[in-house]
Coordinates of C-alpha atoms in Angstrom, one line a residue:
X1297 CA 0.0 0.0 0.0
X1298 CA 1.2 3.3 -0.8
X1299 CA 1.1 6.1 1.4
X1300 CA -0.2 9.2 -0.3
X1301 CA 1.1 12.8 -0.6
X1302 CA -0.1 14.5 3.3
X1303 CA -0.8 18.2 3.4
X1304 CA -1.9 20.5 6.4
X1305 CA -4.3 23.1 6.2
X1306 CA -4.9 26.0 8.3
X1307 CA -8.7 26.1 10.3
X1308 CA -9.2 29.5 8.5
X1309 CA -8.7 27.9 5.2
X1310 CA -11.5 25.2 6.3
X1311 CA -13.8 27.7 6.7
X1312 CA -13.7 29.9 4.3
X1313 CA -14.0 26.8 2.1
X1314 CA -17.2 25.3 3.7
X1315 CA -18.6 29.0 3.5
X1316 CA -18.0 29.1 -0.4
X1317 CA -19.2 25.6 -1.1
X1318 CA -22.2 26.3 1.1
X1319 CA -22.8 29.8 -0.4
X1320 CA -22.4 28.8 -4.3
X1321 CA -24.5 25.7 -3.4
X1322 CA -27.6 28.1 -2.5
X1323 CA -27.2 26.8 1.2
X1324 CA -28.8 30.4 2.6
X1325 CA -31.8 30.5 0.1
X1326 CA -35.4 29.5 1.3
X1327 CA -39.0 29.8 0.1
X1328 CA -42.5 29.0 1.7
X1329 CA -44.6 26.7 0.2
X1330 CA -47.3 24.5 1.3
X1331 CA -47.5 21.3 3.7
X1332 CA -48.4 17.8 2.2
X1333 CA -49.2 15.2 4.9
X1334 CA -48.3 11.4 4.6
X1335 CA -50.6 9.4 4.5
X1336 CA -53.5 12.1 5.1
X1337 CA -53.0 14.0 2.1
X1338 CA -51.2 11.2 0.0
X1339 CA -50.8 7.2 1.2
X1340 CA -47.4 7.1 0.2
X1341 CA -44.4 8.8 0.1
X1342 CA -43.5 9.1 -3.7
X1343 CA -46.9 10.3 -4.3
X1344 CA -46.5 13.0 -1.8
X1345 CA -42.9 13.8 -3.6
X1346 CA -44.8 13.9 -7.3
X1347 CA -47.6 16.4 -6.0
X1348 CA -45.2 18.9 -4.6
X1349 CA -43.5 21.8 -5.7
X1350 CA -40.2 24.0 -5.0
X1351 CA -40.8 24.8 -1.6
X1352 CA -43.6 22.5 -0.9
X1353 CA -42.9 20.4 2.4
X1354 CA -43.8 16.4 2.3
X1355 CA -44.4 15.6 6.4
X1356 CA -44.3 12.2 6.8
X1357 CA -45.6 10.4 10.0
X1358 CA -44.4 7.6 12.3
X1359 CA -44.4 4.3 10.3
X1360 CA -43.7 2.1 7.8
X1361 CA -43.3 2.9 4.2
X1362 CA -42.4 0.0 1.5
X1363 CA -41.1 2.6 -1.1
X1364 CA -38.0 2.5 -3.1
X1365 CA -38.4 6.9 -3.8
X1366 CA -37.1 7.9 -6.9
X1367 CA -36.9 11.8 -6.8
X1368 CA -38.8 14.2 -9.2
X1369 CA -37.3 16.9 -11.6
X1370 CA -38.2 19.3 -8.8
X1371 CA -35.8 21.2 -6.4
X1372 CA -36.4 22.8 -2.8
X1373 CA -38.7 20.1 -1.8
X1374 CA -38.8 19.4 2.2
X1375 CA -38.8 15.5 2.8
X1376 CA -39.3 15.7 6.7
X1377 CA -40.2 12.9 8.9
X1378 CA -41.1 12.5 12.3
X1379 CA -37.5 11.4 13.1
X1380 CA -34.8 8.8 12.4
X1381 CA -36.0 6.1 14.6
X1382 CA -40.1 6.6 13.8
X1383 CA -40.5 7.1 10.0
X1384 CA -39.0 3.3 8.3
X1385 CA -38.9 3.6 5.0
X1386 CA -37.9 0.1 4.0
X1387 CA -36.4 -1.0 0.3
X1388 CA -38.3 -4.0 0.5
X1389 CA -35.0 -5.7 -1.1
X1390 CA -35.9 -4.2 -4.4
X1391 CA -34.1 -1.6 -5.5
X1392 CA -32.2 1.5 -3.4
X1393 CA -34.3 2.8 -1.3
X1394 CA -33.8 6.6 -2.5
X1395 CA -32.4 8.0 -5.9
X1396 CA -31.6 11.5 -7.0
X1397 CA -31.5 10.8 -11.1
X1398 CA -32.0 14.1 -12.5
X1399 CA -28.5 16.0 -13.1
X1400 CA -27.5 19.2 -12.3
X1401 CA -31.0 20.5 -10.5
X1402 CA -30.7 19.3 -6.6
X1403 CA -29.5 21.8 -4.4
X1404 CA -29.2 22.5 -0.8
X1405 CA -32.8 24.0 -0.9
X1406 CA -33.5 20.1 -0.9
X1407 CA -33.9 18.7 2.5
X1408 CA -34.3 14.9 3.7
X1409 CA -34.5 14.6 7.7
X1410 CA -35.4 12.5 10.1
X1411 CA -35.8 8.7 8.6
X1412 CA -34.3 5.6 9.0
X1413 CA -33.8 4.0 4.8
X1414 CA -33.3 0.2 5.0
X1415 CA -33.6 -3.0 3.0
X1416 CA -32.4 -1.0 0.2
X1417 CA -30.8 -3.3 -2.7
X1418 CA -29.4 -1.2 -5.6
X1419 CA -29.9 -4.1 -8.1
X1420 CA -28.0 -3.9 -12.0
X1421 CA -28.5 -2.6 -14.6
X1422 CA -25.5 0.1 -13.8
X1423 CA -25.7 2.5 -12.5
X1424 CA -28.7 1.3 -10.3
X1425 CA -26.9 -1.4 -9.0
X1426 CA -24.6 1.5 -7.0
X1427 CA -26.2 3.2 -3.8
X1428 CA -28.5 0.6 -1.8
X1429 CA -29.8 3.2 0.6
X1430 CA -29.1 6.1 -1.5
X1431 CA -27.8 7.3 -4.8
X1432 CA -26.9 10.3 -5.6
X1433 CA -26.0 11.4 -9.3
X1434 CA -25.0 15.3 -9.6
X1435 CA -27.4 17.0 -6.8
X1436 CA -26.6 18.6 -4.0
X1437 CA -29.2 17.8 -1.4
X1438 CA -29.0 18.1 2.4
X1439 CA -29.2 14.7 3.8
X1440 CA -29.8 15.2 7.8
X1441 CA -30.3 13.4 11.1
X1442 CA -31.0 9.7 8.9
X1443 CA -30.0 6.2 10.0
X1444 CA -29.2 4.4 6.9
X1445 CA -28.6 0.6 7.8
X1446 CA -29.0 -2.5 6.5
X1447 CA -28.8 -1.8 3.0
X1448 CA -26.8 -3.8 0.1
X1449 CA -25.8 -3.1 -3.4
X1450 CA -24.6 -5.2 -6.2
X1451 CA -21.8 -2.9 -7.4
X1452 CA -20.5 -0.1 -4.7
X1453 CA -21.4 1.7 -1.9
X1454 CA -24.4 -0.3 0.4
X1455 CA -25.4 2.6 2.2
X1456 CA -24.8 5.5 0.4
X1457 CA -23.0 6.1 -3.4
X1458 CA -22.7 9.2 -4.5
X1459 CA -21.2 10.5 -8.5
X1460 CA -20.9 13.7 -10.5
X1461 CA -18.3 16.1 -10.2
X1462 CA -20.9 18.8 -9.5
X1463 CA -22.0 16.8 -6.7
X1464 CA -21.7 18.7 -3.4
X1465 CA -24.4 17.5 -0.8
X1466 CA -24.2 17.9 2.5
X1467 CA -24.7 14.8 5.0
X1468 CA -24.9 15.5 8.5
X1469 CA -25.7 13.5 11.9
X1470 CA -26.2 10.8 10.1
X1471 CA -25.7 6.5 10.9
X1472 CA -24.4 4.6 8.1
X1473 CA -24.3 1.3 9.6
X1474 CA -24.3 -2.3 8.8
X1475 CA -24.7 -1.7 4.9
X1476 CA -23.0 -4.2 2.5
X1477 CA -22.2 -4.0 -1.0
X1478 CA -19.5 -5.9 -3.3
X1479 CA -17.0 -3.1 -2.7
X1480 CA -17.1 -0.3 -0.6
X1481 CA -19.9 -1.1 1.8
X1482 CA -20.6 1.9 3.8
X1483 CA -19.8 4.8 1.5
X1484 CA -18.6 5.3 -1.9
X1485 CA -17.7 8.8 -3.5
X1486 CA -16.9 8.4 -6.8
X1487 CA -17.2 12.2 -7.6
X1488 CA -17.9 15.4 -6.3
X1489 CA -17.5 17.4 -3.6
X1490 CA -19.7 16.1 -0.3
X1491 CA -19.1 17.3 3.3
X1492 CA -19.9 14.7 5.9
X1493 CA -20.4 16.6 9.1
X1494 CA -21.6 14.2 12.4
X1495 CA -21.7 10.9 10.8
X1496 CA -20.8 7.7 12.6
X1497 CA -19.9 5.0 9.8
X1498 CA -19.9 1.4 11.8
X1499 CA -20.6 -1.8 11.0
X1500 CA -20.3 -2.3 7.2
X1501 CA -18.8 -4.5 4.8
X1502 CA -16.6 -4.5 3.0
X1503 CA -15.3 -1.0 4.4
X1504 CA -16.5 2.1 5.8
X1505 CA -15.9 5.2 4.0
X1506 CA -14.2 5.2 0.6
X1507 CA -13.5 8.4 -2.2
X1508 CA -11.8 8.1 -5.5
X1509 CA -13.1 11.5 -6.3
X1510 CA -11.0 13.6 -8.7
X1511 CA -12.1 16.4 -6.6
X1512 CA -11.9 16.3 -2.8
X1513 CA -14.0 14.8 0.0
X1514 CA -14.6 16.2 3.5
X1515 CA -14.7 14.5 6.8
X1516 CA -15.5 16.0 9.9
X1517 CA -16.5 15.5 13.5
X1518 CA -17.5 11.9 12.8
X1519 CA -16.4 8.3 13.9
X1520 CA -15.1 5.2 11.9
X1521 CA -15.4 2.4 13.6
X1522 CA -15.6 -1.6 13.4
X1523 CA -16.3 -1.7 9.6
X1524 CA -14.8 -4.7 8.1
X1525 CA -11.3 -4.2 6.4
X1526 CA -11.2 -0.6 6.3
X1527 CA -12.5 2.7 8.2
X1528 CA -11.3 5.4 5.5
X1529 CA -9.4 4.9 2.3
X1530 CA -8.5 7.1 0.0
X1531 CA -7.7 5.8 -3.6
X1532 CA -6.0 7.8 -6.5
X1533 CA -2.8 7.7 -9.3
X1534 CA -1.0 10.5 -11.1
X1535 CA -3.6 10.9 -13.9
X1536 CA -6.9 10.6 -11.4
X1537 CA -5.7 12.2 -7.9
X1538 CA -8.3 11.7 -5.1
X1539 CA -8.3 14.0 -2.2
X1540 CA -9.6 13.9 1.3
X1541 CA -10.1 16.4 3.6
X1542 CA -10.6 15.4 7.4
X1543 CA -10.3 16.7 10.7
X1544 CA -11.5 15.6 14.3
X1545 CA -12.2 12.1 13.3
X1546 CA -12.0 8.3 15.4
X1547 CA -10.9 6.3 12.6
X1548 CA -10.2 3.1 15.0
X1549 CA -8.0 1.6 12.2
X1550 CA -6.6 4.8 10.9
X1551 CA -6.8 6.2 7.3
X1552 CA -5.2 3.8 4.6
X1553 CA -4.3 5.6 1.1
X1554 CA -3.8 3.0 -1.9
X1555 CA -1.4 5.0 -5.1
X1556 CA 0.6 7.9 -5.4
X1557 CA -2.1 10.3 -5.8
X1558 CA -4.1 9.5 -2.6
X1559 CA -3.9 12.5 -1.2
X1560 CA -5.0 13.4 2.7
X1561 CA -5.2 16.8 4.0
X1562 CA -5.7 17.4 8.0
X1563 CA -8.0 19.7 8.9
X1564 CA -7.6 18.4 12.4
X1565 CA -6.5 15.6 14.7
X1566 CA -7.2 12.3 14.2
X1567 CA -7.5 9.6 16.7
X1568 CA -7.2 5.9 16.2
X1569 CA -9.4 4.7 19.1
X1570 CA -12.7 2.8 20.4
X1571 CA -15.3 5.0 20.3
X1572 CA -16.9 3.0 23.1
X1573 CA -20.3 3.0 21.6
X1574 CA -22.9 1.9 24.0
X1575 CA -23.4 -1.9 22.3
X1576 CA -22.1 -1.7 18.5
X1577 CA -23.2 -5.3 18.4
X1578 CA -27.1 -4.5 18.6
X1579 CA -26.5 -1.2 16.2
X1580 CA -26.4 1.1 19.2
X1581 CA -23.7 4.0 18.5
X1582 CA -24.6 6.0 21.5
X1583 CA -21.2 7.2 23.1
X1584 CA -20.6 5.8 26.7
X1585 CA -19.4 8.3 29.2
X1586 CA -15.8 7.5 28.6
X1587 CA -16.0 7.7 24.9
X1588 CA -12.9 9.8 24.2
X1589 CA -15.2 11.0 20.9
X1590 CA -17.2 13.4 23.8
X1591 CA -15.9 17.3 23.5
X1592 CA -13.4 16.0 21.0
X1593 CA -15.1 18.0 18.1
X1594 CA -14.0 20.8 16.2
X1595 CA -13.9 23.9 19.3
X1596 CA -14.9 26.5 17.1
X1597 CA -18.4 24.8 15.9
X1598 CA -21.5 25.5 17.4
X1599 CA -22.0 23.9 21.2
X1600 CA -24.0 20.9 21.5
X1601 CA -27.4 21.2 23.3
X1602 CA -25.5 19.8 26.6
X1603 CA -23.7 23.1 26.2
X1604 CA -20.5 21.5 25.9
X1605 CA -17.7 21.2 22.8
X1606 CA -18.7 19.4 20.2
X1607 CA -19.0 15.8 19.9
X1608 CA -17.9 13.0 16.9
X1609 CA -20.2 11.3 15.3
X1610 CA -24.0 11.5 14.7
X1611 CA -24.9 11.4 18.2
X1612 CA -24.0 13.8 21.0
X1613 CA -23.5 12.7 24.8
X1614 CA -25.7 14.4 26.9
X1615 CA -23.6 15.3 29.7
X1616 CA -26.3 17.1 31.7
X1617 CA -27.5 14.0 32.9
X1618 CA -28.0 13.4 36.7
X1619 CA -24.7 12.9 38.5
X1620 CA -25.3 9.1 40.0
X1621 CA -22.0 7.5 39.9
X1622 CA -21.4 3.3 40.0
X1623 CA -18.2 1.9 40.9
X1624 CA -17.5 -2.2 40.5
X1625 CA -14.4 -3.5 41.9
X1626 CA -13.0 -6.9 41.8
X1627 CA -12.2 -8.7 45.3
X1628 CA -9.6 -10.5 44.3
X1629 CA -7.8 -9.2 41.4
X1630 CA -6.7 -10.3 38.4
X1631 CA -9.3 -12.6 37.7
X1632 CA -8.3 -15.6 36.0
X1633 CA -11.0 -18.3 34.9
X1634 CA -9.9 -21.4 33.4
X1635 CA -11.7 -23.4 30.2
X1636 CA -13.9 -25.2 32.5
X1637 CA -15.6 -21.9 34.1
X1638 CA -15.5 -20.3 37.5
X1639 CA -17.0 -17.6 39.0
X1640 CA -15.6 -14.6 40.5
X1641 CA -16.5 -11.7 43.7
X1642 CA -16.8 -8.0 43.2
X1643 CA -18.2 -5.4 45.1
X1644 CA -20.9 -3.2 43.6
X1645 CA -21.1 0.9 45.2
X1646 CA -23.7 3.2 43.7
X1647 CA -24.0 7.1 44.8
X1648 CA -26.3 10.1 44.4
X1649 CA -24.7 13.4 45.2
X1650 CA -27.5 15.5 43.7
X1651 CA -29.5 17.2 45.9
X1652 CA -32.6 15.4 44.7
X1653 CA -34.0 11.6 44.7
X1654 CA -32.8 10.0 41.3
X1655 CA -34.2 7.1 40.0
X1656 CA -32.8 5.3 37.2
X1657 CA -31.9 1.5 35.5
X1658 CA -28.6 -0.6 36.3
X1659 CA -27.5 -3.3 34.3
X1660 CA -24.2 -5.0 33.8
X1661 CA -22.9 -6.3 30.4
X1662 CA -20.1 -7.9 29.4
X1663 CA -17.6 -7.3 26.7
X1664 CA -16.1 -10.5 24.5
X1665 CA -12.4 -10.4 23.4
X1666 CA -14.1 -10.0 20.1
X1667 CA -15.0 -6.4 21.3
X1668 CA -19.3 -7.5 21.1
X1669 CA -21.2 -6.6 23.9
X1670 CA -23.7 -9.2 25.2
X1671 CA -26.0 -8.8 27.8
X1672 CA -26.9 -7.8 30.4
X1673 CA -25.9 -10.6 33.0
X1674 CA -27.6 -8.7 35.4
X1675 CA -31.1 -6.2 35.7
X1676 CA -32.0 -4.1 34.0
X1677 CA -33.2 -2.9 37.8
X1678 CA -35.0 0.0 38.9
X1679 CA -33.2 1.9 41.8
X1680 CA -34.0 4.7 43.2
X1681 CA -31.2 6.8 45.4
X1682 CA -32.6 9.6 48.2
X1683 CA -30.4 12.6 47.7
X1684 CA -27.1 12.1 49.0
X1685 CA -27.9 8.2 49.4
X1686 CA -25.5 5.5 48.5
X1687 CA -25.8 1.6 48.5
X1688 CA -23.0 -1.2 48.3
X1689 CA -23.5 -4.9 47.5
X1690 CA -21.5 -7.8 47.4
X1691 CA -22.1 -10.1 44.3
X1692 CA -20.9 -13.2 42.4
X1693 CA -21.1 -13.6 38.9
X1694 CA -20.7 -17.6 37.4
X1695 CA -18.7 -17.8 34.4
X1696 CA -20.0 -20.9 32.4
X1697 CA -17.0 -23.3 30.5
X1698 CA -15.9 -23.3 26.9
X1699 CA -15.9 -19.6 26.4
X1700 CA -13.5 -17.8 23.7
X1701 CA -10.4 -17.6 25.6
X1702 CA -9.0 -13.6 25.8
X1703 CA -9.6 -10.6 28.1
X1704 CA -12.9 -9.6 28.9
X1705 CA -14.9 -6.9 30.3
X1706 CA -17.3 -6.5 33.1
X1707 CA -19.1 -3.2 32.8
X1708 CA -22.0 -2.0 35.3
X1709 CA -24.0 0.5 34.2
X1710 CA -26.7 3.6 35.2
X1711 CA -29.0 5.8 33.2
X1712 CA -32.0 4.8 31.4
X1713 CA -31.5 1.3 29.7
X1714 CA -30.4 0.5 27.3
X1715 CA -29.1 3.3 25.8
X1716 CA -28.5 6.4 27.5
X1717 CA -25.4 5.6 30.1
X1718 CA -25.0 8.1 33.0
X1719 CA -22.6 6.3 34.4
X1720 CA -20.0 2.7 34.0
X1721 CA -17.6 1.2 35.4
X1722 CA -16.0 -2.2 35.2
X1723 CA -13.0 -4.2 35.8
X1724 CA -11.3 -7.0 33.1
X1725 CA -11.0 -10.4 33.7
X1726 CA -9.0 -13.6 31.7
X1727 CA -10.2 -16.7 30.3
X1728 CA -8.0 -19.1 29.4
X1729 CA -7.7 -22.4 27.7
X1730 CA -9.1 -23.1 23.8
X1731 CA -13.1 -22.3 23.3
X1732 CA -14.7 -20.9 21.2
X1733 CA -18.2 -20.2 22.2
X1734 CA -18.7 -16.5 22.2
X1735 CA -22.7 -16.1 22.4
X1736 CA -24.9 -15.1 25.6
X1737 CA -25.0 -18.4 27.5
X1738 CA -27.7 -18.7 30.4
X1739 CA -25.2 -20.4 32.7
X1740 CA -24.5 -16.8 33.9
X1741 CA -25.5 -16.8 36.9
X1742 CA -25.0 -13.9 39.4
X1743 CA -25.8 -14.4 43.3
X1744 CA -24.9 -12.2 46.1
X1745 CA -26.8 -9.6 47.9
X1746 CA -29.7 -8.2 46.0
X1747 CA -30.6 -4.7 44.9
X1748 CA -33.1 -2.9 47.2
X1749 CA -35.9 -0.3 45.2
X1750 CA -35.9 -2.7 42.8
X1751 CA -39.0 -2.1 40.5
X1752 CA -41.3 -5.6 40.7
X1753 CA -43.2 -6.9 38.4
X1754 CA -47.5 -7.3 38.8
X1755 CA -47.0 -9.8 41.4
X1756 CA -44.6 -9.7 44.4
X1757 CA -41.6 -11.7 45.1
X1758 CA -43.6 -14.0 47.9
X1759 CA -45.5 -14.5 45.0
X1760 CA -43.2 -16.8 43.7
X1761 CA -41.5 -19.7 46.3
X1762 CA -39.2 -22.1 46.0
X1763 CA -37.9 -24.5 48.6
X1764 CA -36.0 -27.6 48.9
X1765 CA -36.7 -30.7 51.6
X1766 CA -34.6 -32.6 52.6
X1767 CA -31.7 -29.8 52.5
X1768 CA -29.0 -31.2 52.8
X1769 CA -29.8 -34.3 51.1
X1770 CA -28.0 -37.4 49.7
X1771 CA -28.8 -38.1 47.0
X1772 CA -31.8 -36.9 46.3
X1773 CA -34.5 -33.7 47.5
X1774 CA -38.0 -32.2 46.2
X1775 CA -38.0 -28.8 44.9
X1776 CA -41.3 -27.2 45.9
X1777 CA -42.1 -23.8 44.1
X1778 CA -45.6 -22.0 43.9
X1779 CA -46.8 -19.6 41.3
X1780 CA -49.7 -17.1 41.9
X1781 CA -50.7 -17.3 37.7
X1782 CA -50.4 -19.7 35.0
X1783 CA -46.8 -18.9 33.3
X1784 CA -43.8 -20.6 31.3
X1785 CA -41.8 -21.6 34.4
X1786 CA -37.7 -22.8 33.9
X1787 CA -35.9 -24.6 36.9
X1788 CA -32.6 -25.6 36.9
X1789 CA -29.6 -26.1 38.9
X1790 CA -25.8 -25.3 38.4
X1791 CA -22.5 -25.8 40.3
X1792 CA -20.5 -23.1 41.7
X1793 CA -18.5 -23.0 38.6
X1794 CA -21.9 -21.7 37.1
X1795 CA -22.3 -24.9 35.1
X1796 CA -25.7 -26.6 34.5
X1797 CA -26.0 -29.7 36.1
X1798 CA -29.2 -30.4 35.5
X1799 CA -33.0 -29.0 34.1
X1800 CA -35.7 -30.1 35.9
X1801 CA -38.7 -27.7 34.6
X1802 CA -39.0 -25.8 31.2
X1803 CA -42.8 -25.5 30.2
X1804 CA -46.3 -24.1 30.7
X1805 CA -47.7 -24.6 34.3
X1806 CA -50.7 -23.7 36.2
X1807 CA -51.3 -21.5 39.2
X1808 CA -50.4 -23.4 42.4
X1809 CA -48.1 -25.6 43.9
X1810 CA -45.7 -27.4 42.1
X1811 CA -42.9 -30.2 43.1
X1812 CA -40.4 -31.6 41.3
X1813 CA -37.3 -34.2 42.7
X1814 CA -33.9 -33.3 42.1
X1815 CA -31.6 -36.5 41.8
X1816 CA -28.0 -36.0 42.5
X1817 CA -26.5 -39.6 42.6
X1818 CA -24.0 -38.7 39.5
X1819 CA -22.9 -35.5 41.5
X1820 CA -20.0 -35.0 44.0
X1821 CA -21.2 -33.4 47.5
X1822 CA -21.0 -29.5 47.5
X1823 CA -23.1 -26.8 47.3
X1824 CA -25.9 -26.2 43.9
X1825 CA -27.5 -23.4 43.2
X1826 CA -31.7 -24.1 42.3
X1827 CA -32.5 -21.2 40.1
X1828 CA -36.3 -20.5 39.2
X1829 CA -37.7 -18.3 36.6
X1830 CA -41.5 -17.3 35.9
X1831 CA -43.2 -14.0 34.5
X1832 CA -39.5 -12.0 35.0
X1833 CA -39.5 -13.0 38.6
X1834 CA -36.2 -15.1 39.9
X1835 CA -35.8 -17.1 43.0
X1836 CA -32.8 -19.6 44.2
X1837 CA -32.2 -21.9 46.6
X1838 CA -29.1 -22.7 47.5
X1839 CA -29.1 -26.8 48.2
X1840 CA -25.8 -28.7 49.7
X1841 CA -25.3 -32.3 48.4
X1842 CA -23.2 -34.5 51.7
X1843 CA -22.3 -38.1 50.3

């Protein structure tokens, strides 16, 4: 690989040439037209688009929409929906989910905001088989505040492909996640001159963000992160140089330039780290608190709601949120567990130094030597701190056998599950030896002191019993449980290595009493654990086997 020609560039040079591109793009013009609702006015989306006019504004509710848009030869229409995570509009595997086909006539008086496009498949003949989420081909919309995930495309550029060398859109605070293509699975600029402003790029395959443009690309604020391959290339020779221009970027695997005219020009720092997104593995790219991405931004942009500097990526960390803090701490560190499982002991301290009652979630999830989340292993519980209050607990946590050896993380958590993090703290731990499972496992088990102000469920916990006679026993005892309502009820038992040792319930039962005998003759004496689960309520019963 060859490293391209690297220039710097002054911040005043940045913005004076964002104010020109903006300026000769007609970013400052506006015009008032009328409202058309979808579905009131219009059931779907592309006839909403065909009715309107320069100026016109399509709003779009919550929902579904099985569309693959294509959009009209008219510019300045307002595509708005009622925001990234409520208006789906879904590809329906048929063809890319949004294309801009007329040249030349798309400017920044065209807005898109607020959707998530997915299921997009940009299908041949070329060039419809580029762009599974969206294609672009010589306009200049604004592209805001979108998630655009799970797209394909036969050719390049999954989520997003975008050609013409009068091509200058604007995407900002946008996800481009988990797209796949042939090449370049995240983003592909061919051509043109696009600012991406706030846009996390995670997930796809193969590769994040790519340019080959002839005239330059710009990256800023934003975070590339776990794509497969590559984060951010740059590809260009002698006779077709490509530029890039980026600044205050997590590009966890760097920036990679293939030929002698791949040509990178900072604009800011770069940092090659893990963004710690809240749980990349199930598509959430919320920042945790100690995302280094938080106030990393570029200083002289606007502040972020929180009031603070300037965030990467597509979402800002609100860091007004209550102060509760959470600290876990192993009891015997470092914490080895061998190929056969273990368990280990930590002590759990949560605070409130506000000067009001908080109430919020606490979970604990655990981090893979893969880097995936799974999880949690514990709550997500309902606390609820009086100001100044503070609560400690003692706690054991099973670790079942034939995980993927490596370094692990343990990672308790406040806030509002499962996304928004106040607070997290954890501690690593080792498991050695040659597995290779690295999936949730219900073998883990924690036990320990449980978590006053826990929020219960409809019925309460002397709602559901369980109790063992004889205990201890040799070799065998009757598990006696009780259920207030018909429910799916699970039993088992496990060692203190966490393992199973055996399932004695897994099925409908009715309200009552309930027995069931629990025959240990193949077992060595020592202590079990008899776990019970029905409607989201847990009980155990720890039993003790003497042979």
């Amino acid at each position: 690989m060859q490293e391209g020609f690297i220039m710097q560039l002054s911040q005043k040079r940045l913005f004076w040439s964002l104010w020109i591109s903006l300026i000769a793009a007609g970013a400052f013009t506006s015009a008032e037209g009328s409202t058309i609702n979808v579905p009131g006015d219009y059931a779907t989306i592309q006839a909403g688009l065909n009715a309107a006019s320069g100026g016109d504004t399509v709003q779009v509710a919550a929902g579904t929409y099985v569309e693959n848009l294509i959009w009209p030869t008219v510019n300045g229409i307002k595509l708005f929906g009622a925001g990234r995570d409520l208006s789906i509009i879904d590809g329906n595997n048929q063809a890319s989910v949004l294309r801009f086909d007329t040249p030349n006539l798309i400017d920044s008086t065209t807005v898109v905001r607020g959707f998530t496009l997915t299921n997009g498949n940009a299908l041949p003949p070329w060039p419809y088989s580029q762009g599974g989420g969206i294609h672009l081909f010589y306009a200049s919309p604004i592209l805001e505040y979108l998630n655009i995930v799970g797209n394909t495309a036969d050719d390049f550029g999954g989520g997003m492909y975008i050609w013409g060398s009068s091509s200058q859109p604007v995407i900002r605070y946008v996800l481009i996640a988990n797209n796949t293509a042939i090449s370049h699975g995240g983003v592909d600029v061919a051509a043109g001159e696009p600012l991406f402003d706030h846009v996390t790029i995670s997930g796809n395959s193969p590769g994040g963000f790519y340019t080959s443009s002839t005239h330059f690309a710009t990256l800023l604020n934003s975070i590339a992160a776990h794509n497969v391959f590559y984060d951010v290339r740059v590809e260009g020779d002698y006779i077709q140089p490509a530029t890039l221009r980026v600044g205050y970027l997590d590009s966890r695997q760097g920036i990679s330039t293939i030929g002698f005219g791949a040509i990178v020009e900072y604009l800011g720092p770069i940092i090659e780290a893990d963004p710690e997104f809240v749980n990349h593995t199930a598509a959430d790219y919320h920042l945790l608190p100690e995302s280094p991405c938080i106030d990393s931004g570029d200083p002289s942009y606007a502040l972020d709601p929180d009031a603070t500097v300037t965030d990467m990526g597509a979402f800002y960390y609100d860091q007004t949120v209550p102060a509760v803090n959470v600290a876990l701490t192993p009891v015997s560190p470092p914490i080895q567990i061998g190929p056969g499982g273990g368990s280990f002991d930590f002590d759990v301290a949560i605070s409130n130094p506000e000067s009001a009652a908080q109430t919020f979630d606490a979970w604990i999830m655990v981090r893979l030597p893969t880097t995936a989340w799974f999880g949690p292993v514990l709550g997500p519980l309902e606390l609820t701190l009086p100001a100044g209050g503070a609560l400690t607990r003692q706690r054991n946590q099973a670790v079942p056998g034939g995980m993927l050896a490596g370094v692990y993380q343990y990672q308790g958590r406040l806030g509002g599950y499962p996304s928004e993090v106040w607070s997290s703290s954890g501690f690593d731990f080792t498991i050695t030896g040659s597995g290779t499972q690295d999936a949730v496992s219900s073998d883990w088990v924690g036990t320990g002191e449980p978590f006053a102000g826990q929020a219960l469920p409809a019925f309460l916990p002397s709602d559901l019993t369980l109790k063992a006679f004889p205990n201890p026993f040799n070799p065998s005892t009757v598990a006696r449980y009780e259920i207030r309502d018909a429910s799916h009820v699970v039993l088992r038992v496990y060692d203190t290595a966490g393992r199973e040792v055996a399932g004695l319930v897994d099925g409908w039962r009715d309200a009552g009493s309930h027995e069931v005998t629990f025959d240990a003759s193949g077992l060595p004496s020592g202590i079990y654990l008899a776990r019970l689960e029905a409607e989201g309520m847990v009980q155990t019963q720890k039993l003790v086997l003497l042979k």
